[in-house]
Amino acid sequence: MRNRINWIIPVITIATLAILQPACSKKKDDQTGGDAFTQLMTRGNGFFEKGEVTNAIAAYLEATTRAPESLDARLNLANAYLLAGDSANAIEQSQQALNLDHNSAAAYYVMGCAQLRLDQAETATKNFQQSQHLDPAVTALNFQLGLAQEKLGHLEEAITQFESVAKFEPQHPSVHYRLSRLYERAGRSADAAQEMQKHQGVSAKNAGVTATAATFEKCKYTLPRIAFA
């Protein structure tokens, strides 16, 4: 009887190891996949912050392949396309992000910026308003919405948005100039003159600094997101 027990124990041990080995192997593979995703996102963020958008896009594209349901990867890719001036792909990736989370204020914002660059002011306005509904305290969003409303000829709505920017960011490099022009069109000459004076003061402090569309779009929504697998 004792010999039979001694024979059974090794068999059970071997069978147990055979069962556990695939599970352990799968766990190891999952960890490796997660590590690769994190490395790709980190690499992409490094390229993005240095302005090397072509390399950033390549890294983020591979990250979305490894983790197609990662909202962070989609938003990073959308922002990289926006920075590269590829508005069509920025819109597409923003939509992919919204498919994952329809309450992503960042995705609505990036999509709106890309649409505004394509002179699609009406759809951009709708997306900016949706982003603002979800998260109202973003000054760059007020500015972009002001630009969109101005393009649509909605002067009072544009003025309201730009006034909000001027209140919370008085050293903004463009808002006082925009307000001056709109006040003039609205027949508010004294206000227009005052805003132009403020603009000249801000410009003197920022002499030699070149502003681009990306300068005015920059906010928490356009910062690269840390990897989360």
PDB file of N, CA and C in Angstrom, residues 39-94:
ATOM      1  N   GLN A  39       6.272  51.139 -22.567  1.00  0.00           N
ATOM      2  CA  GLN A  39       7.487  51.643 -23.196  1.00  0.00           C
ATOM      3  C   GLN A  39       7.174  52.456 -24.453  1.00  0.00           C
ATOM      4  N   LEU A  40       6.212  51.990 -25.242  1.00  0.00           N
ATOM      5  CA  LEU A  40       5.831  52.716 -26.452  1.00  0.00           C
ATOM      6  C   LEU A  40       5.222  54.075 -26.116  1.00  0.00           C
ATOM      7  N   MET A  41       4.368  54.105 -25.110  1.00  0.00           N
ATOM      8  CA  MET A  41       3.740  55.362 -24.704  1.00  0.00           C
ATOM      9  C   MET A  41       4.779  56.334 -24.160  1.00  0.00           C
ATOM     10  N   THR A  42       5.691  55.814 -23.349  1.00  0.00           N
ATOM     11  CA  THR A  42       6.744  56.660 -22.781  1.00  0.00           C
ATOM     12  C   THR A  42       7.642  57.216 -23.881  1.00  0.00           C
ATOM     13  N   ARG A  43       7.986  56.350 -24.844  1.00  0.00           N
ATOM     14  CA  ARG A  43       8.818  56.785 -25.960  1.00  0.00           C
ATOM     15  C   ARG A  43       8.089  57.850 -26.784  1.00  0.00           C
ATOM     16  N   GLY A  44       6.813  57.591 -27.062  1.00  0.00           N
ATOM     17  CA  GLY A  44       6.024  58.559 -27.820  1.00  0.00           C
ATOM     18  C   GLY A  44       5.921  59.899 -27.113  1.00  0.00           C
ATOM     19  N   ASN A  45       5.727  59.865 -25.799  1.00  0.00           N
ATOM     20  CA  ASN A  45       5.646  61.110 -25.032  1.00  0.00           C
ATOM     21  C   ASN A  45       6.947  61.902 -25.100  1.00  0.00           C
ATOM     22  N   GLY A  46       8.067  61.183 -25.069  1.00  0.00           N
ATOM     23  CA  GLY A  46       9.365  61.854 -25.172  1.00  0.00           C
ATOM     24  C   GLY A  46       9.516  62.558 -26.507  1.00  0.00           C
ATOM     25  N   PHE A  47       9.143  61.870 -27.591  1.00  0.00           N
ATOM     26  CA  PHE A  47       9.208  62.476 -28.920  1.00  0.00           C
ATOM     27  C   PHE A  47       8.254  63.660 -29.023  1.00  0.00           C
ATOM     28  N   PHE A  48       7.039  63.496 -28.469  1.00  0.00           N
ATOM     29  CA  PHE A  48       6.029  64.549 -28.530  1.00  0.00           C
ATOM     30  C   PHE A  48       6.524  65.823 -27.854  1.00  0.00           C
ATOM     31  N   GLU A  49       7.088  65.666 -26.679  1.00  0.00           N
ATOM     32  CA  GLU A  49       7.545  66.829 -25.909  1.00  0.00           C
ATOM     33  C   GLU A  49       8.723  67.544 -26.581  1.00  0.00           C
ATOM     34  N   LYS A  50       9.481  66.807 -27.404  1.00  0.00           N
ATOM     35  CA  LYS A  50      10.592  67.414 -28.143  1.00  0.00           C
ATOM     36  C   LYS A  50      10.159  67.943 -29.509  1.00  0.00           C
ATOM     37  N   GLY A  51       8.887  67.769 -29.828  1.00  0.00           N
ATOM     38  CA  GLY A  51       8.374  68.239 -31.107  1.00  0.00           C
ATOM     39  C   GLY A  51       8.656  67.314 -32.269  1.00  0.00           C
ATOM     40  N   GLU A  52       9.128  66.092 -31.995  1.00  0.00           N
ATOM     41  CA  GLU A  52       9.414  65.115 -33.045  1.00  0.00           C
ATOM     42  C   GLU A  52       8.145  64.307 -33.309  1.00  0.00           C
ATOM     43  N   VAL A  53       7.196  64.957 -33.987  1.00  0.00           N
ATOM     44  CA  VAL A  53       5.853  64.382 -34.075  1.00  0.00           C
ATOM     45  C   VAL A  53       5.790  63.138 -34.958  1.00  0.00           C
ATOM     46  N   THR A  54       6.638  63.053 -35.976  1.00  0.00           N
ATOM     47  CA  THR A  54       6.619  61.857 -36.826  1.00  0.00           C
ATOM     48  C   THR A  54       6.969  60.615 -36.016  1.00  0.00           C
ATOM     49  N   ASN A  55       7.996  60.720 -35.191  1.00  0.00           N
ATOM     50  CA  ASN A  55       8.383  59.594 -34.325  1.00  0.00           C
ATOM     51  C   ASN A  55       7.324  59.331 -33.258  1.00  0.00           C
ATOM     52  N   ALA A  56       6.718  60.396 -32.739  1.00  0.00           N
ATOM     53  CA  ALA A  56       5.668  60.237 -31.733  1.00  0.00           C
ATOM     54  C   ALA A  56       4.478  59.485 -32.319  1.00  0.00           C
ATOM     55  N   ILE A  57       4.087  59.863 -33.530  1.00  0.00           N
ATOM     56  CA  ILE A  57       2.957  59.198 -34.187  1.00  0.00           C
ATOM     57  C   ILE A  57       3.236  57.713 -34.374  1.00  0.00           C
ATOM     58  N   ALA A  58       4.458  57.389 -34.806  1.00  0.00           N
ATOM     59  CA  ALA A  58       4.816  55.982 -35.017  1.00  0.00           C
ATOM     60  C   ALA A  58       4.704  55.182 -33.725  1.00  0.00           C
ATOM     61  N   ALA A  59       5.183  55.758 -32.620  1.00  0.00           N
ATOM     62  CA  ALA A  59       5.128  55.070 -31.324  1.00  0.00           C
ATOM     63  C   ALA A  59       3.687  54.907 -30.853  1.00  0.00           C
ATOM     64  N   TYR A  60       2.904  55.968 -30.980  1.00  0.00           N
ATOM     65  CA  TYR A  60       1.510  55.904 -30.527  1.00  0.00           C
ATOM     66  C   TYR A  60       0.678  54.952 -31.396  1.00  0.00           C
ATOM     67  N   LEU A  61       0.977  54.901 -32.696  1.00  0.00           N
ATOM     68  CA  LEU A  61       0.258  53.979 -33.573  1.00  0.00           C
ATOM     69  C   LEU A  61       0.475  52.538 -33.128  1.00  0.00           C
ATOM     70  N   GLU A  62       1.728  52.211 -32.818  1.00  0.00           N
ATOM     71  CA  GLU A  62       2.017  50.852 -32.354  1.00  0.00           C
ATOM     72  C   GLU A  62       1.357  50.589 -31.006  1.00  0.00           C
ATOM     73  N   ALA A  63       1.312  51.626 -30.160  1.00  0.00           N
ATOM     74  CA  ALA A  63       0.659  51.472 -28.851  1.00  0.00           C
ATOM     75  C   ALA A  63      -0.832  51.179 -29.023  1.00  0.00           C
ATOM     76  N   THR A  64      -1.490  51.848 -29.973  1.00  0.00           N
ATOM     77  CA  THR A  64      -2.915  51.594 -30.202  1.00  0.00           C
ATOM     78  C   THR A  64      -3.142  50.204 -30.797  1.00  0.00           C
ATOM     79  N   THR A  65      -2.144  49.696 -31.517  1.00  0.00           N
ATOM     80  CA  THR A  65      -2.240  48.333 -32.041  1.00  0.00           C
ATOM     81  C   THR A  65      -2.190  47.322 -30.908  1.00  0.00           C
ATOM     82  N   ARG A  66      -1.328  47.574 -29.932  1.00  0.00           N
ATOM     83  CA  ARG A  66      -1.197  46.669 -28.790  1.00  0.00           C
ATOM     84  C   ARG A  66      -2.376  46.801 -27.823  1.00  0.00           C
ATOM     85  N   ALA A  67      -2.900  48.016 -27.708  1.00  0.00           N
ATOM     86  CA  ALA A  67      -4.011  48.249 -26.773  1.00  0.00           C
ATOM     87  C   ALA A  67      -5.059  49.126 -27.451  1.00  0.00           C
ATOM     88  N   PRO A  68      -5.841  48.556 -28.384  1.00  0.00           N
ATOM     89  CA  PRO A  68      -6.801  49.351 -29.158  1.00  0.00           C
ATOM     90  C   PRO A  68      -7.896  50.012 -28.318  1.00  0.00           C
ATOM     91  N   GLU A  69      -8.097  49.556 -27.100  1.00  0.00           N
ATOM     92  CA  GLU A  69      -9.133  50.148 -26.250  1.00  0.00           C
ATOM     93  C   GLU A  69      -8.558  51.101 -25.202  1.00  0.00           C
ATOM     94  N   SER A  70      -7.324  51.543 -25.428  1.00  0.00           N
ATOM     95  CA  SER A  70      -6.714  52.507 -24.512  1.00  0.00           C
ATOM     96  C   SER A  70      -7.103  53.924 -24.920  1.00  0.00           C
ATOM     97  N   LEU A  71      -7.872  54.593 -24.085  1.00  0.00           N
ATOM     98  CA  LEU A  71      -8.281  55.974 -24.350  1.00  0.00           C
ATOM     99  C   LEU A  71      -7.056  56.889 -24.378  1.00  0.00           C
ATOM    100  N   ASP A  72      -6.117  56.666 -23.471  1.00  0.00           N
ATOM    101  CA  ASP A  72      -4.924  57.509 -23.404  1.00  0.00           C
ATOM    102  C   ASP A  72      -4.116  57.433 -24.692  1.00  0.00           C
ATOM    103  N   ALA A  73      -3.954  56.232 -25.236  1.00  0.00           N
ATOM    104  CA  ALA A  73      -3.190  56.067 -26.475  1.00  0.00           C
ATOM    105  C   ALA A  73      -3.885  56.774 -27.633  1.00  0.00           C
ATOM    106  N   ARG A  74      -5.195  56.666 -27.706  1.00  0.00           N
ATOM    107  CA  ARG A  74      -5.948  57.325 -28.779  1.00  0.00           C
ATOM    108  C   ARG A  74      -5.831  58.846 -28.693  1.00  0.00           C
ATOM    109  N   LEU A  75      -5.939  59.385 -27.483  1.00  0.00           N
ATOM    110  CA  LEU A  75      -5.840  60.831 -27.314  1.00  0.00           C
ATOM    111  C   LEU A  75      -4.433  61.330 -27.626  1.00  0.00           C
ATOM    112  N   ASN A  76      -3.425  60.578 -27.211  1.00  0.00           N
ATOM    113  CA  ASN A  76      -2.050  60.967 -27.530  1.00  0.00           C
ATOM    114  C   ASN A  76      -1.833  60.972 -29.041  1.00  0.00           C
ATOM    115  N   LEU A  77      -2.359  59.971 -29.723  1.00  0.00           N
ATOM    116  CA  LEU A  77      -2.206  59.890 -31.169  1.00  0.00           C
ATOM    117  C   LEU A  77      -2.951  61.039 -31.851  1.00  0.00           C
ATOM    118  N   ALA A  78      -4.152  61.345 -31.377  1.00  0.00           N
ATOM    119  CA  ALA A  78      -4.922  62.462 -31.940  1.00  0.00           C
ATOM    120  C   ALA A  78      -4.164  63.773 -31.782  1.00  0.00           C
ATOM    121  N   ASN A  79      -3.578  63.985 -30.605  1.00  0.00           N
ATOM    122  CA  ASN A  79      -2.824  65.215 -30.364  1.00  0.00           C
ATOM    123  C   ASN A  79      -1.550  65.288 -31.201  1.00  0.00           C
ATOM    124  N   ALA A  80      -0.911  64.137 -31.421  1.00  0.00           N
ATOM    125  CA  ALA A  80       0.292  64.114 -32.253  1.00  0.00           C
ATOM    126  C   ALA A  80      -0.057  64.492 -33.695  1.00  0.00           C
ATOM    127  N   TYR A  81      -1.170  63.959 -34.187  1.00  0.00           N
ATOM    128  CA  TYR A  81      -1.621  64.319 -35.532  1.00  0.00           C
ATOM    129  C   TYR A  81      -1.957  65.815 -35.607  1.00  0.00           C
ATOM    130  N   LEU A  82      -2.605  66.336 -34.564  1.00  0.00           N
ATOM    131  CA  LEU A  82      -2.952  67.762 -34.538  1.00  0.00           C
ATOM    132  C   LEU A  82      -1.692  68.614 -34.587  1.00  0.00           C
ATOM    133  N   LEU A  83      -0.696  68.246 -33.788  1.00  0.00           N
ATOM    134  CA  LEU A  83       0.548  68.993 -33.757  1.00  0.00           C
ATOM    135  C   LEU A  83       1.271  68.919 -35.100  1.00  0.00           C
ATOM    136  N   ALA A  84       1.101  67.789 -35.799  1.00  0.00           N
ATOM    137  CA  ALA A  84       1.738  67.606 -37.101  1.00  0.00           C
ATOM    138  C   ALA A  84       0.981  68.316 -38.222  1.00  0.00           C
ATOM    139  N   GLY A  85      -0.180  68.873 -37.904  1.00  0.00           N
ATOM    140  CA  GLY A  85      -0.981  69.552 -38.915  1.00  0.00           C
ATOM    141  C   GLY A  85      -1.850  68.611 -39.730  1.00  0.00           C
ATOM    142  N   ASP A  86      -1.985  67.367 -39.301  1.00  0.00           N
ATOM    143  CA  ASP A  86      -2.809  66.381 -39.986  1.00  0.00           C
ATOM    144  C   ASP A  86      -4.191  66.363 -39.325  1.00  0.00           C
ATOM    145  N   SER A  87      -5.011  67.327 -39.696  1.00  0.00           N
ATOM    146  CA  SER A  87      -6.305  67.499 -39.030  1.00  0.00           C
ATOM    147  C   SER A  87      -7.249  66.335 -39.265  1.00  0.00           C
ATOM    148  N   ALA A  88      -7.217  65.766 -40.479  1.00  0.00           N
ATOM    149  CA  ALA A  88      -8.140  64.658 -40.785  1.00  0.00           C
ATOM    150  C   ALA A  88      -7.903  63.475 -39.867  1.00  0.00           C
ATOM    151  N   ASN A  89      -6.647  63.090 -39.679  1.00  0.00           N
ATOM    152  CA  ASN A  89      -6.348  61.960 -38.790  1.00  0.00           C
ATOM    153  C   ASN A  89      -6.571  62.323 -37.328  1.00  0.00           C
ATOM    154  N   ALA A  90      -6.371  63.598 -36.972  1.00  0.00           N
ATOM    155  CA  ALA A  90      -6.652  64.035 -35.602  1.00  0.00           C
ATOM    156  C   ALA A  90      -8.135  63.875 -35.290  1.00  0.00           C
ATOM    157  N   ILE A  91      -8.977  64.205 -36.271  1.00  0.00           N
ATOM    158  CA  ILE A  91     -10.424  64.040 -36.101  1.00  0.00           C
ATOM    159  C   ILE A  91     -10.784  62.568 -35.981  1.00  0.00           C
ATOM    160  N   GLU A  92     -10.186  61.735 -36.840  1.00  0.00           N
ATOM    161  CA  GLU A  92     -10.480  60.307 -36.813  1.00  0.00           C
ATOM    162  C   GLU A  92     -10.108  59.684 -35.474  1.00  0.00           C
ATOM    163  N   GLN A  93      -8.927  60.012 -34.965  1.00  0.00           N
ATOM    164  CA  GLN A  93      -8.504  59.432 -33.685  1.00  0.00           C
ATOM    165  C   GLN A  93      -9.315  59.989 -32.516  1.00  0.00           C
ATOM    166  N   SER A  94      -9.738  61.235 -32.612  1.00  0.00           N
ATOM    167  CA  SER A  94     -10.615  61.803 -31.582  1.00  0.00           C
ATOM    168  C   SER A  94     -11.943  61.063 -31.547  1.00  0.00           C
TER     169      SER A  94
END
